Coordinates of C-alpha atoms in Angstrom, one line a residue:
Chain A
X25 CA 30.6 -30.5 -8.0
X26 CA 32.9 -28.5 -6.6
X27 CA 31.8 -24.9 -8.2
X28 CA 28.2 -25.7 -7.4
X29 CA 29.2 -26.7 -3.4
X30 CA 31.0 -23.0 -3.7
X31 CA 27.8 -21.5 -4.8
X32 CA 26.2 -22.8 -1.9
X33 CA 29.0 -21.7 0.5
X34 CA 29.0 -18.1 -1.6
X35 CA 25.2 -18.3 -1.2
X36 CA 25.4 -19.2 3.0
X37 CA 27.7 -16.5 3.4
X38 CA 25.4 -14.0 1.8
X39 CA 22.6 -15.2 3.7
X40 CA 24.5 -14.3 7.1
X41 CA 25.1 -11.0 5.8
X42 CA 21.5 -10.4 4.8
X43 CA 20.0 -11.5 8.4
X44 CA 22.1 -8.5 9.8
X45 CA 20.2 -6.5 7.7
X46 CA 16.3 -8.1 8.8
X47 CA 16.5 -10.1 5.8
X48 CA 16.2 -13.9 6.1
X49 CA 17.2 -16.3 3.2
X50 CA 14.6 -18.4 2.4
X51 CA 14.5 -21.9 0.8
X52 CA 11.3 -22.8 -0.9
X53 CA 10.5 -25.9 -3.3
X54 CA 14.2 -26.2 -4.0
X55 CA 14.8 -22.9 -4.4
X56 CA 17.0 -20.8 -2.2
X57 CA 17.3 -17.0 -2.4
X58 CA 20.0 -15.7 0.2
X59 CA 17.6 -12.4 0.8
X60 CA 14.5 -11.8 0.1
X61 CA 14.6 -8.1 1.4
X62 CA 16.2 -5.5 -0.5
X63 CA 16.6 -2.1 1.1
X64 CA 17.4 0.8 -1.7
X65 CA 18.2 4.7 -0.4
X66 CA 17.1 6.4 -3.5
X67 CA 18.0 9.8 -4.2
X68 CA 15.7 12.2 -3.8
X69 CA 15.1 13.2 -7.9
X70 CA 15.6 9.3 -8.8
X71 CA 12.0 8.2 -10.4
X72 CA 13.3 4.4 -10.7
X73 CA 15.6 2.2 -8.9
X74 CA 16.7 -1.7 -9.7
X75 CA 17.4 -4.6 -7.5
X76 CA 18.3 -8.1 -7.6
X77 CA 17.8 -10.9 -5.6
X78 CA 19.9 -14.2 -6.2
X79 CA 18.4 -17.6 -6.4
X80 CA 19.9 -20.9 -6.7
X81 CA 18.2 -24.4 -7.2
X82 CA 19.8 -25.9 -4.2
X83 CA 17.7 -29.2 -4.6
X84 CA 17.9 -32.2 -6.8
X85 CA 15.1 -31.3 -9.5
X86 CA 14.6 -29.1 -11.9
X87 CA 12.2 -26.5 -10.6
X88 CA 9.9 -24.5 -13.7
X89 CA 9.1 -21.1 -13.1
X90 CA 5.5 -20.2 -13.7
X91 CA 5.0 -16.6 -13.1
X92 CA 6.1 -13.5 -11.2
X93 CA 3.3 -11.4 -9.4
X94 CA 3.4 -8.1 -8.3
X95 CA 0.3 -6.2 -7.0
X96 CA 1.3 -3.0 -8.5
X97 CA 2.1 -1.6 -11.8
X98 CA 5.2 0.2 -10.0
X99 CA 6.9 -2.8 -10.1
X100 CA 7.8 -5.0 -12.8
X101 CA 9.8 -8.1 -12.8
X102 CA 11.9 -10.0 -15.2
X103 CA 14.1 -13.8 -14.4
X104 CA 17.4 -14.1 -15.4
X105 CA 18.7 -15.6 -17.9
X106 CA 15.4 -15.2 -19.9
X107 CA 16.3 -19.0 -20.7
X108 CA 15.2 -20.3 -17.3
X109 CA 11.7 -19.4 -17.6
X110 CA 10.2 -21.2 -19.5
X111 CA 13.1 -23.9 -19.6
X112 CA 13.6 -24.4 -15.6
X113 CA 16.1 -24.4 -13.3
X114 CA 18.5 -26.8 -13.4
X115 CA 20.0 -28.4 -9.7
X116 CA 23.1 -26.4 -8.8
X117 CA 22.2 -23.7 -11.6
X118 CA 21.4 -19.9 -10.3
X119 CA 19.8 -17.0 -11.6
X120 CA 18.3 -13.6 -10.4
X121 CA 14.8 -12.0 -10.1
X122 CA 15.1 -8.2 -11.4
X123 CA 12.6 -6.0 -9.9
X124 CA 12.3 -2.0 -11.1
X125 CA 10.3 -0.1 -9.1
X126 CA 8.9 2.9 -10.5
X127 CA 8.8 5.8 -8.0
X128 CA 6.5 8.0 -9.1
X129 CA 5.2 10.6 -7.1
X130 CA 6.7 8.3 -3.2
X131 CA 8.6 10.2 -0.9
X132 CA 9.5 8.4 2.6
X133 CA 9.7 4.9 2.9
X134 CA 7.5 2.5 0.7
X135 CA 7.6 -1.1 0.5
X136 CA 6.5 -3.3 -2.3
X137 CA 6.4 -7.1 -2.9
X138 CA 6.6 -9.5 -6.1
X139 CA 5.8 -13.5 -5.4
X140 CA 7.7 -15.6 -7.7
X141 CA 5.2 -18.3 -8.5
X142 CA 6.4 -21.8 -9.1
X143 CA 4.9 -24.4 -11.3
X144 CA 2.9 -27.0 -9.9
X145 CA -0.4 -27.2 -7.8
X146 CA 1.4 -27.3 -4.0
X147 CA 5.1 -25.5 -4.9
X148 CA 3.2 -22.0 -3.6
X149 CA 5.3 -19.2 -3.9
X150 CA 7.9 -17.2 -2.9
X151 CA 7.8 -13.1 -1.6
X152 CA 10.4 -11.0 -2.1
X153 CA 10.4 -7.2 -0.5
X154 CA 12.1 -4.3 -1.9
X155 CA 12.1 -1.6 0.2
X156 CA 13.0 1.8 -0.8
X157 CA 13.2 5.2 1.1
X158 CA 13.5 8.6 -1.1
X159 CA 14.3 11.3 1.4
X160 CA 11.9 14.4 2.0
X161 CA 13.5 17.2 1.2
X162 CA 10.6 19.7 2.9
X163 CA 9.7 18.2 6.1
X164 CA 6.7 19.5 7.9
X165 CA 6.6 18.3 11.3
X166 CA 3.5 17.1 12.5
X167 CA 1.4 16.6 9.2
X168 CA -1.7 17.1 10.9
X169 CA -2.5 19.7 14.0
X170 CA -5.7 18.6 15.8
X171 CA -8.2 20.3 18.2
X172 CA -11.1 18.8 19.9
X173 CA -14.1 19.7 19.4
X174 CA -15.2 22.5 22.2
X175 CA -11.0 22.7 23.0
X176 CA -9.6 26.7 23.8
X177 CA -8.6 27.9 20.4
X178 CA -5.0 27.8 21.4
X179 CA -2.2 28.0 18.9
X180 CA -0.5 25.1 17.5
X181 CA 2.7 25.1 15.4
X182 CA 3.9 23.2 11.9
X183 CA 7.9 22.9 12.5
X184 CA 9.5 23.3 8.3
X185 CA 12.9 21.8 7.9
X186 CA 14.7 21.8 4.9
X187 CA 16.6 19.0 4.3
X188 CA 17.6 19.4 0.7
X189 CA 21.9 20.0 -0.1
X190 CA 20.3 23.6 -1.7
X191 CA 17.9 25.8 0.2
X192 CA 14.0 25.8 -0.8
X193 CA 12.2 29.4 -0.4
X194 CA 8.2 29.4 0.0
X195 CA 7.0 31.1 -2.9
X196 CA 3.1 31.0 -2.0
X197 CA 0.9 29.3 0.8
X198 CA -2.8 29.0 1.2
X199 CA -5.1 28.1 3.9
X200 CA -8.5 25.8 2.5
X201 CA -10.7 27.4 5.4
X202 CA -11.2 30.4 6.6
X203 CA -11.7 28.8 10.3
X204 CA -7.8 28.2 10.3
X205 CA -5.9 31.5 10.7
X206 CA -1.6 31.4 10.4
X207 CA 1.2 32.9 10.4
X208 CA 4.3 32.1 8.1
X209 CA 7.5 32.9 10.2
X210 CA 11.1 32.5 8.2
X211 CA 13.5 31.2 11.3
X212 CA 16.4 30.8 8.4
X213 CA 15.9 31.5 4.9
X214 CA 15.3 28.7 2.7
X215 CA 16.5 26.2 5.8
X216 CA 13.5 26.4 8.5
X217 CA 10.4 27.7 8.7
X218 CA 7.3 27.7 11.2
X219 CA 3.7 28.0 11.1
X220 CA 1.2 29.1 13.5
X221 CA -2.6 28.3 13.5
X222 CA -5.1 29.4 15.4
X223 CA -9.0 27.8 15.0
X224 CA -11.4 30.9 15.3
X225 CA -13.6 28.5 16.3
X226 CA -13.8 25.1 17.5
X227 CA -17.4 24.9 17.6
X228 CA -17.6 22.7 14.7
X229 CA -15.7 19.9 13.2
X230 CA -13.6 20.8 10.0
X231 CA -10.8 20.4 8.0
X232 CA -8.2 23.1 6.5
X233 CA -5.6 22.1 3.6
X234 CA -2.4 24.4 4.2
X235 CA -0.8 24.1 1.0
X236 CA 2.9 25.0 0.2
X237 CA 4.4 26.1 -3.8
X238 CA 8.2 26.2 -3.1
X239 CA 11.5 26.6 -5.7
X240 CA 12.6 23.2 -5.3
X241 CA 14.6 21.8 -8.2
X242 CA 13.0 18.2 -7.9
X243 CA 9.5 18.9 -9.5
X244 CA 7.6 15.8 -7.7
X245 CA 9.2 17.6 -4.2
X246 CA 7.9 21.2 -5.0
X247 CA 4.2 21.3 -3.6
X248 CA 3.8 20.4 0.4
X249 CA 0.6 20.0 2.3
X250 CA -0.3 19.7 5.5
X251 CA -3.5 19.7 7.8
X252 CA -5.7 21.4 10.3
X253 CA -8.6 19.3 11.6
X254 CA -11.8 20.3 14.5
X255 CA -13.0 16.9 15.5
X256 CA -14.8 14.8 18.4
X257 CA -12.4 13.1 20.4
X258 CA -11.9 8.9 19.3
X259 CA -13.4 6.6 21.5
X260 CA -10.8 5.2 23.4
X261 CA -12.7 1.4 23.6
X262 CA -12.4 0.8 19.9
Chain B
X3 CA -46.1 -45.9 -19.2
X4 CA -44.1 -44.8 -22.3
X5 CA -45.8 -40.9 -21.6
X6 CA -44.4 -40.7 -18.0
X7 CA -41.0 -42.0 -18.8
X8 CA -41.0 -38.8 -21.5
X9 CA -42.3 -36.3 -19.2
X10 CA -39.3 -37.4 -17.1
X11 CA -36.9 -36.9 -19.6
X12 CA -38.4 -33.4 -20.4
X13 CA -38.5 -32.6 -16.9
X14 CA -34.8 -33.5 -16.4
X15 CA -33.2 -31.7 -19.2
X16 CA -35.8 -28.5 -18.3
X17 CA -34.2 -28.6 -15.5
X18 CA -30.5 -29.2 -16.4
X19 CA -31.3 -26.5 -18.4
X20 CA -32.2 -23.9 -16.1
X21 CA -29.1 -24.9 -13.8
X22 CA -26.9 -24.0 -16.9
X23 CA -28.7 -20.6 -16.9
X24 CA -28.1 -20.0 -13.4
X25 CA -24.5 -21.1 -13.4
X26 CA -24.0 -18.8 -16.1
X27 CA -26.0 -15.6 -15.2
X28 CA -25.2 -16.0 -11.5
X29 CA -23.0 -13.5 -10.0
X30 CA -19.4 -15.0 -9.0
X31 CA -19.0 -16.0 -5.8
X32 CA -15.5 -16.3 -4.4
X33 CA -14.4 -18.5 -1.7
X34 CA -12.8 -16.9 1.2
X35 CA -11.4 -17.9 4.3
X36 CA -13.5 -18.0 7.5
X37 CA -12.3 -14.8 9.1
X38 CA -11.5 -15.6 13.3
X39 CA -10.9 -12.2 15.3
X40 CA -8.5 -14.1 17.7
X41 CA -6.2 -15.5 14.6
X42 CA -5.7 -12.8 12.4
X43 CA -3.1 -10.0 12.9
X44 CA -3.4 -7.1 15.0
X45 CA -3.5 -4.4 11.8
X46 CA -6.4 -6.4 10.7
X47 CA -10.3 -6.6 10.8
X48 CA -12.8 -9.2 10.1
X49 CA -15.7 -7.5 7.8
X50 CA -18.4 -9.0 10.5
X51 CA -16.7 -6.4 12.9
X52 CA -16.4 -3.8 10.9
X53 CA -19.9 -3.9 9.5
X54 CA -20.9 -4.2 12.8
X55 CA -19.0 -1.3 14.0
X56 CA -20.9 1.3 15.9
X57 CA -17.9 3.8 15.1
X58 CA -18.1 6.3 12.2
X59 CA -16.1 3.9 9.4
X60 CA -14.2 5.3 6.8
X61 CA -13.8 2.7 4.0
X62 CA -10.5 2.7 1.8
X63 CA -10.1 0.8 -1.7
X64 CA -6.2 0.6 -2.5
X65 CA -6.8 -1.0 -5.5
X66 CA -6.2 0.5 -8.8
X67 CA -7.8 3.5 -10.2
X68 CA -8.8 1.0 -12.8
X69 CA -10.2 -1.6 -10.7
X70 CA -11.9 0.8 -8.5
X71 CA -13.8 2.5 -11.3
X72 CA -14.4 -1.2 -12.1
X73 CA -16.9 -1.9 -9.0
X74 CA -16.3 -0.9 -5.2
X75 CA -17.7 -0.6 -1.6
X76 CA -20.3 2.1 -1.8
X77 CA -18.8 5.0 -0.2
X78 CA -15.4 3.8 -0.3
X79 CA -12.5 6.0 -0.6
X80 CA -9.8 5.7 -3.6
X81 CA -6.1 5.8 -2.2
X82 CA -3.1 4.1 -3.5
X83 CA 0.6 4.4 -4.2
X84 CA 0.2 3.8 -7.4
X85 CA 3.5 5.7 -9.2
X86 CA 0.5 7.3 -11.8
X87 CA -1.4 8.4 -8.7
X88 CA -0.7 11.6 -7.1
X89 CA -0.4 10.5 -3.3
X90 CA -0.8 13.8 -1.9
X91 CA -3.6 15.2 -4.1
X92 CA -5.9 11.7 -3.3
X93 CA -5.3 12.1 0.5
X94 CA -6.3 15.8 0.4
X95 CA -9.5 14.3 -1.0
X96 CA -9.7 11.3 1.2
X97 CA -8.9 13.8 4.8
X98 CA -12.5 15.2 3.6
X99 CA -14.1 12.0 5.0
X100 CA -10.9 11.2 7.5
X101 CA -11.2 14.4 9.8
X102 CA -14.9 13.1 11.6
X103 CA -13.9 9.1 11.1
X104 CA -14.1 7.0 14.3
X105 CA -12.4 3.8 12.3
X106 CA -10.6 3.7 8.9
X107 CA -11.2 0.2 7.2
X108 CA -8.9 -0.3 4.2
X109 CA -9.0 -3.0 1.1
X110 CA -7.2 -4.8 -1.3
X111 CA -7.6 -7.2 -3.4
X112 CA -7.6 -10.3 -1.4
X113 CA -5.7 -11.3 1.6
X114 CA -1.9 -10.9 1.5
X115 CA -2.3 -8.3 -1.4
X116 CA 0.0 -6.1 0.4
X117 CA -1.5 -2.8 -1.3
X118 CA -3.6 -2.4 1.9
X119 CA -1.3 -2.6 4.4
X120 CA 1.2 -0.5 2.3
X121 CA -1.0 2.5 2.4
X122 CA -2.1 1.5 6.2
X123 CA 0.9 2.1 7.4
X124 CA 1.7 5.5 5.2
X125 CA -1.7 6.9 7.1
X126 CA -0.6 5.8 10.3
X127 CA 2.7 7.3 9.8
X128 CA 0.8 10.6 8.9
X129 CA -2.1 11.8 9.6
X130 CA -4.4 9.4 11.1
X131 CA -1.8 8.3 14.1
X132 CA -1.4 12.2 14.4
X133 CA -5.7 12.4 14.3
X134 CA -5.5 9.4 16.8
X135 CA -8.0 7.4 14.8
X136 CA -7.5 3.8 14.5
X137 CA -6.8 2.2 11.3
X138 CA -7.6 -1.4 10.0
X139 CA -6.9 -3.6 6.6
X140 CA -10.0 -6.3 5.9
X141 CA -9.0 -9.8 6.3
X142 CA -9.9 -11.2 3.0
X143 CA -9.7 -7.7 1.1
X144 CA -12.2 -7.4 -1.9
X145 CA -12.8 -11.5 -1.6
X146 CA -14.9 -10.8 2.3
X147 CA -16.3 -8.2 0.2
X148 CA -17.3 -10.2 -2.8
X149 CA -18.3 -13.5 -0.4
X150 CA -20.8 -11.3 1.5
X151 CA -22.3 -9.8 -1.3
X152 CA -21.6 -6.3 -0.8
X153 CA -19.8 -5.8 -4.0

């Protein structure tokens, strides 16, 4: 009696803590998970990162697990103990939803979901978040430069920051159009960098690719892109 | 007498039997939830509005690879964050049909998929909030689509 009322306290007390963070505790067909948000800082070469989220059954049945969803393959989950799925969760008795999320090719922040499914035709289900940001180490600052359509051909300018602990030099660069002319300029060798472009013509909508190949160290942070775009202004009533 | 009580019989089972035919050969048809403009969020668009749209629409499947190859909106667009995918070389592809778009509609599997809205918010982060043009997820994803009988 006692240890499960301190798991409840334990669990409270967590739940407080995890509202600080946006997170909300959640208590759903007897089964109460203290967060339901989990925010990871990956490093920037980490390709996967693991999480947990605590449960307890903090009703007075046994609750059967039927199935954990996520709607992509860069997550999986897994309930721990293995024992509790397919054997149920016992009043008072806790366990933990392990999510790995696979980070593939994601830089920024990306946010994923996995609904832990609950037996029975009304129990629904229950979403957790994990949320993770992997820092960019090349930051190009807008992504995309736009003139309208008809607009002076006035120059616009790409702002490079390097935000990596090691410098990263530009070893080649390329424009997709020929419309698009620029201009590299090193401010501070492998730290900051700035890029001019110039439309010859804005006469016609189009699109250029300005693609980067630097020495970074973290292969899936080595090739940058950004964009020039021509287009007709958006109506403003949609 | 005995004749037109046989015919019935024929014509019932004839019948039963064509209705097996039909339930099996039909296409699927899945429910979906009545889509009202004034209920659903903000980031979202009924697929009545956006078919209706007189804006140059962009449409975005952020399914799988696999699922896309599998059927999708004519026209449609492939983008994901699938970790297999290469984010950066699909949206190069995809900023081929974004630079002239008016309206970007994207889908998912069904409502609440949260693929959609995952890859909504990555374009409005980049470059279509920087383009300026507006960006919507499909209330009832691949389901509206399915119900309507576009796909």
């Amino acid at each position: 009696m006692f240890s499960r009322l301190s798991s409840i306290v334990t669990l409270l007390l967590l739940s407080i803590a995890a509202v600080a963070e946006e997170d909300s505790a959640l208590t759903h067909g007897g089964l109460t998970f203290p967060s339901t948000l989990k925010i990871v800082k990956a490093s920037a070469a980490e390709n996967q990162v693991t999480v947990e989220f605590d449960f307890i059954n903090s009703g007075r049945e046994k609750v059967f697990l039927d199935a954990l969803e996520t709607h992509c393959s860069c997550l999986g989950g897994e309930i721990l103990p293995k024992r509790l799925y397919p054997e149920g969760v016992k009043p008072g008795e806790s366990g933990k939803i392990r999510a790995v999320f696979d980070l593939g090719q994601f830089r920024g922040e990306v946010e994923k979901t996995i609904g832990v499914r609950l037996a029975g035709e009304e129990k629904g289900k229950i979403t957790l978040r994990v949320r993770v940001h992997v820092p960019v180490l090349f930051e190009i600052e807008p992504m995309t430069l736009v003139w309208g359509l008809g607009e002076e051909t006035e120059p616009q300018v790409f702002q490079i920051k390097v935000t990596h602990e090691t410098p990263i030099n530009i070893l080649s660069h390329s424009m997709s159009s020929a419309n698009f002319l620029y201009n590299l300029k090193v401010i501070e060798p492998g730290r900051r960098y700035e890029v001019t472009v110039t439309p010859e013509s804005t006469e016609r909508a189009g699109l250029g690719v300005l693609q980067f190949r630097t020495d970074c160290d973290i292969p899936k942070h080595r090739n940058r892109q950004a964009f020039v775009v021509v287009r007709k202004p958006i109506p403003k009533a949609e | 007498m005995i004749s037109s009580f046989f015919q019935l019989i024929w014509i019932g089972l004839a019948s039963l039997l064509g209705a097996v035919v039909i339930w099996a050969i039909a296409p699927e048809r899945e429910s979906v939830e009545v889509c009202d403009p004034g209920a659903i969020k903000p980031s979202e668009i009924c697929l009545a509005d956006a078919l209706a749209s007189e804006s140059t629409v962009v449409w975005v499947d952020a399914r799988s690879r696999k699922e896309y190859e599998a059927v999708h909106l004519p026209g449609a667009i492939l983008l994901n964050t699938d970790p297999g995918e290469n984010w950066d070389e699909m949206l190069a592809v995809a900023m081929q049909s974004f630079f002239d778009a008016e309206l970007v509609v994207i889908y998912c599997g069904k409502s609440g998929c949260a693929a959609s809205e995952e890859v909504a918010k990555r374009l409005k982060d980049s470059v279509l909030g920087q383009m300026g043009v507006p960006v919507k997820v499909l209330y009832g994803g691949k389901k509206a689509l399915v119900a309507a009988g576009k796909l």
